[in-house]
Amino acid sequence: MDRESLWWEQDFEHLAVTRRVQGERHTAVVTLDLPEQRNAMSEEMTTSWARLASLLGDDTQLACVVVTGAGTAFTSGGNLSWLMAEPDASVSDLRARMRTFYRRWLSMTRLEVPVVAAVNGHAIGAGLALALACDVRYVAEEARLAVPFTGLGLHPGMATTWSLPSVAGPALAADMLLTGRVVLGHEAVGLGLASAAAPADEVLRLALDAADRVAAAAPVATRLTLAALRDGGHDGPAAALEWEALAQATTMATADLQEGVRAATERRPPTFTGR
């Protein structure tokens, strides 16, 4: 592995990146790091995020990614100054700009490992869209979650018209997107927006514990399961059965399956190798 591939040794503007090692595998812990602006998605942060996602995509030992925010916010979303900076820009130019912004921030969803959000504080607009794009979410009880686009005269962006109904159902999505309803973190679990809620200083620990469990699982089985779940899952039970017949057979042919069965029989933790 060349030095450029060692993402944990790189500098990323407005992002703090650390590596959490578990055996031969590791988790990337990514902190949105612009607390004086509530971790707004600056141009520098956006560029750093896309570069990091590219490096992580080349890391064959990566098991999981955990995303959180510095300070008291997860992220306040896109920088509102962008909305006023080019009042005479054409729709075509603005469309191209927003598509680039969306694609950069959603680039983590192309990774073949789970992405876990530790929503340590408020997640607003594109900030909530980022959390929704993650595979698992843990949220601070006092966090405010909202997508107040229409209240600004703006159509929702960053795939929230798909991700919010996909994660929490069409009724809640319509409520939040059309009325600007704010959901508090302690409500989020019951509404399907998060797996668990906890005090802000405990949220990252929940996410890291989940990442450790992912890293301890069989890599091939995890990747195939994630592929089955992504993008809203299968079209129906028939498609699921076809996928599972192939994917489960693939894992049955691995050495990890043999190790997993032996470990269960011997009542010990398994040691998976991804083979």
Short mmCIF file of N, CA and C in Angstrom, two decimals, residues 39 68-76 118-124 127 138-145 185 200 203:
data_model
loop_
_atom_site.label_atom_id
_atom_site.label_comp_id
_atom_site.label_asym_id
_atom_site.label_seq_id
_atom_site.Cartn_x
_atom_site.Cartn_y
_atom_site.Cartn_z
N ASN A 39 -20.35 23.06 11.70
CA ASN A 39 -19.93 22.04 10.72
C ASN A 39 -20.68 22.16 9.40
N THR A 68 -19.29 11.65 12.43
CA THR A 68 -19.84 12.46 13.50
C THR A 68 -19.43 13.90 13.30
N GLY A 69 -19.82 14.79 14.22
CA GLY A 69 -19.50 16.20 14.10
C GLY A 69 -18.70 16.70 15.30
N ALA A 70 -17.89 17.71 15.06
CA ALA A 70 -17.16 18.36 16.15
C ALA A 70 -18.07 19.35 16.86
N GLY A 71 -17.87 19.52 18.16
CA GLY A 71 -18.67 20.48 18.91
C GLY A 71 -20.07 19.98 19.18
N THR A 72 -21.03 20.89 19.13
CA THR A 72 -22.39 20.56 19.55
C THR A 72 -23.33 20.21 18.41
N ALA A 73 -22.87 20.32 17.16
CA ALA A 73 -23.72 20.01 16.01
C ALA A 73 -23.17 18.83 15.23
N PHE A 74 -24.05 18.11 14.56
CA PHE A 74 -23.62 17.14 13.55
C PHE A 74 -23.22 17.94 12.32
N THR A 75 -24.17 18.53 11.63
CA THR A 75 -23.89 19.53 10.62
C THR A 75 -25.17 20.32 10.32
N SER A 76 -24.97 21.61 10.12
CA SER A 76 -26.09 22.49 9.78
C SER A 76 -26.40 22.45 8.29
N ALA A 118 -23.06 8.97 13.74
CA ALA A 118 -23.19 9.33 15.16
C ALA A 118 -23.64 10.78 15.18
N VAL A 119 -24.95 10.98 15.17
CA VAL A 119 -25.54 12.32 15.07
C VAL A 119 -25.50 12.96 16.45
N ASN A 120 -24.40 13.62 16.74
CA ASN A 120 -24.13 14.13 18.08
C ASN A 120 -24.87 15.41 18.41
N GLY A 121 -25.50 16.03 17.40
CA GLY A 121 -26.23 17.27 17.62
C GLY A 121 -27.12 17.56 16.43
N HIS A 122 -27.49 18.81 16.25
CA HIS A 122 -28.45 19.17 15.21
C HIS A 122 -27.98 18.71 13.83
N ALA A 123 -28.94 18.20 13.05
CA ALA A 123 -28.69 17.80 11.65
C ALA A 123 -29.79 18.44 10.83
N ILE A 124 -29.42 19.45 10.07
CA ILE A 124 -30.41 20.29 9.40
C ILE A 124 -30.18 20.26 7.89
N GLY A 127 -27.57 18.39 6.08
CA GLY A 127 -26.98 17.65 7.20
C GLY A 127 -27.79 16.43 7.55
N TYR A 138 -27.29 6.66 14.93
CA TYR A 138 -27.49 6.85 16.36
C TYR A 138 -27.55 8.35 16.59
N VAL A 139 -28.44 8.81 17.46
CA VAL A 139 -28.70 10.24 17.53
C VAL A 139 -28.74 10.73 18.97
N ALA A 140 -28.26 11.95 19.18
CA ALA A 140 -28.34 12.58 20.50
C ALA A 140 -29.79 12.90 20.84
N GLU A 141 -30.16 12.66 22.06
CA GLU A 141 -31.55 12.86 22.48
C GLU A 141 -32.02 14.29 22.27
N GLU A 142 -31.11 15.26 22.43
CA GLU A 142 -31.49 16.66 22.32
C GLU A 142 -31.29 17.24 20.92
N ALA A 143 -30.83 16.42 19.98
CA ALA A 143 -30.59 16.90 18.62
C ALA A 143 -31.89 17.31 17.94
N ARG A 144 -31.80 18.31 17.07
CA ARG A 144 -32.93 18.73 16.25
C ARG A 144 -32.68 18.26 14.82
N LEU A 145 -33.64 17.54 14.28
CA LEU A 145 -33.52 16.97 12.93
C LEU A 145 -34.59 17.63 12.06
N GLY A 185 -34.24 14.35 18.82
CA GLY A 185 -33.54 13.07 18.83
C GLY A 185 -34.25 12.00 19.62
N ALA A 200 -25.80 13.24 24.25
CA ALA A 200 -24.87 13.60 23.18
C ALA A 200 -23.48 13.00 23.37
N VAL A 203 -23.27 9.20 22.17
CA VAL A 203 -23.69 8.78 20.83
C VAL A 203 -22.53 8.18 20.04
#
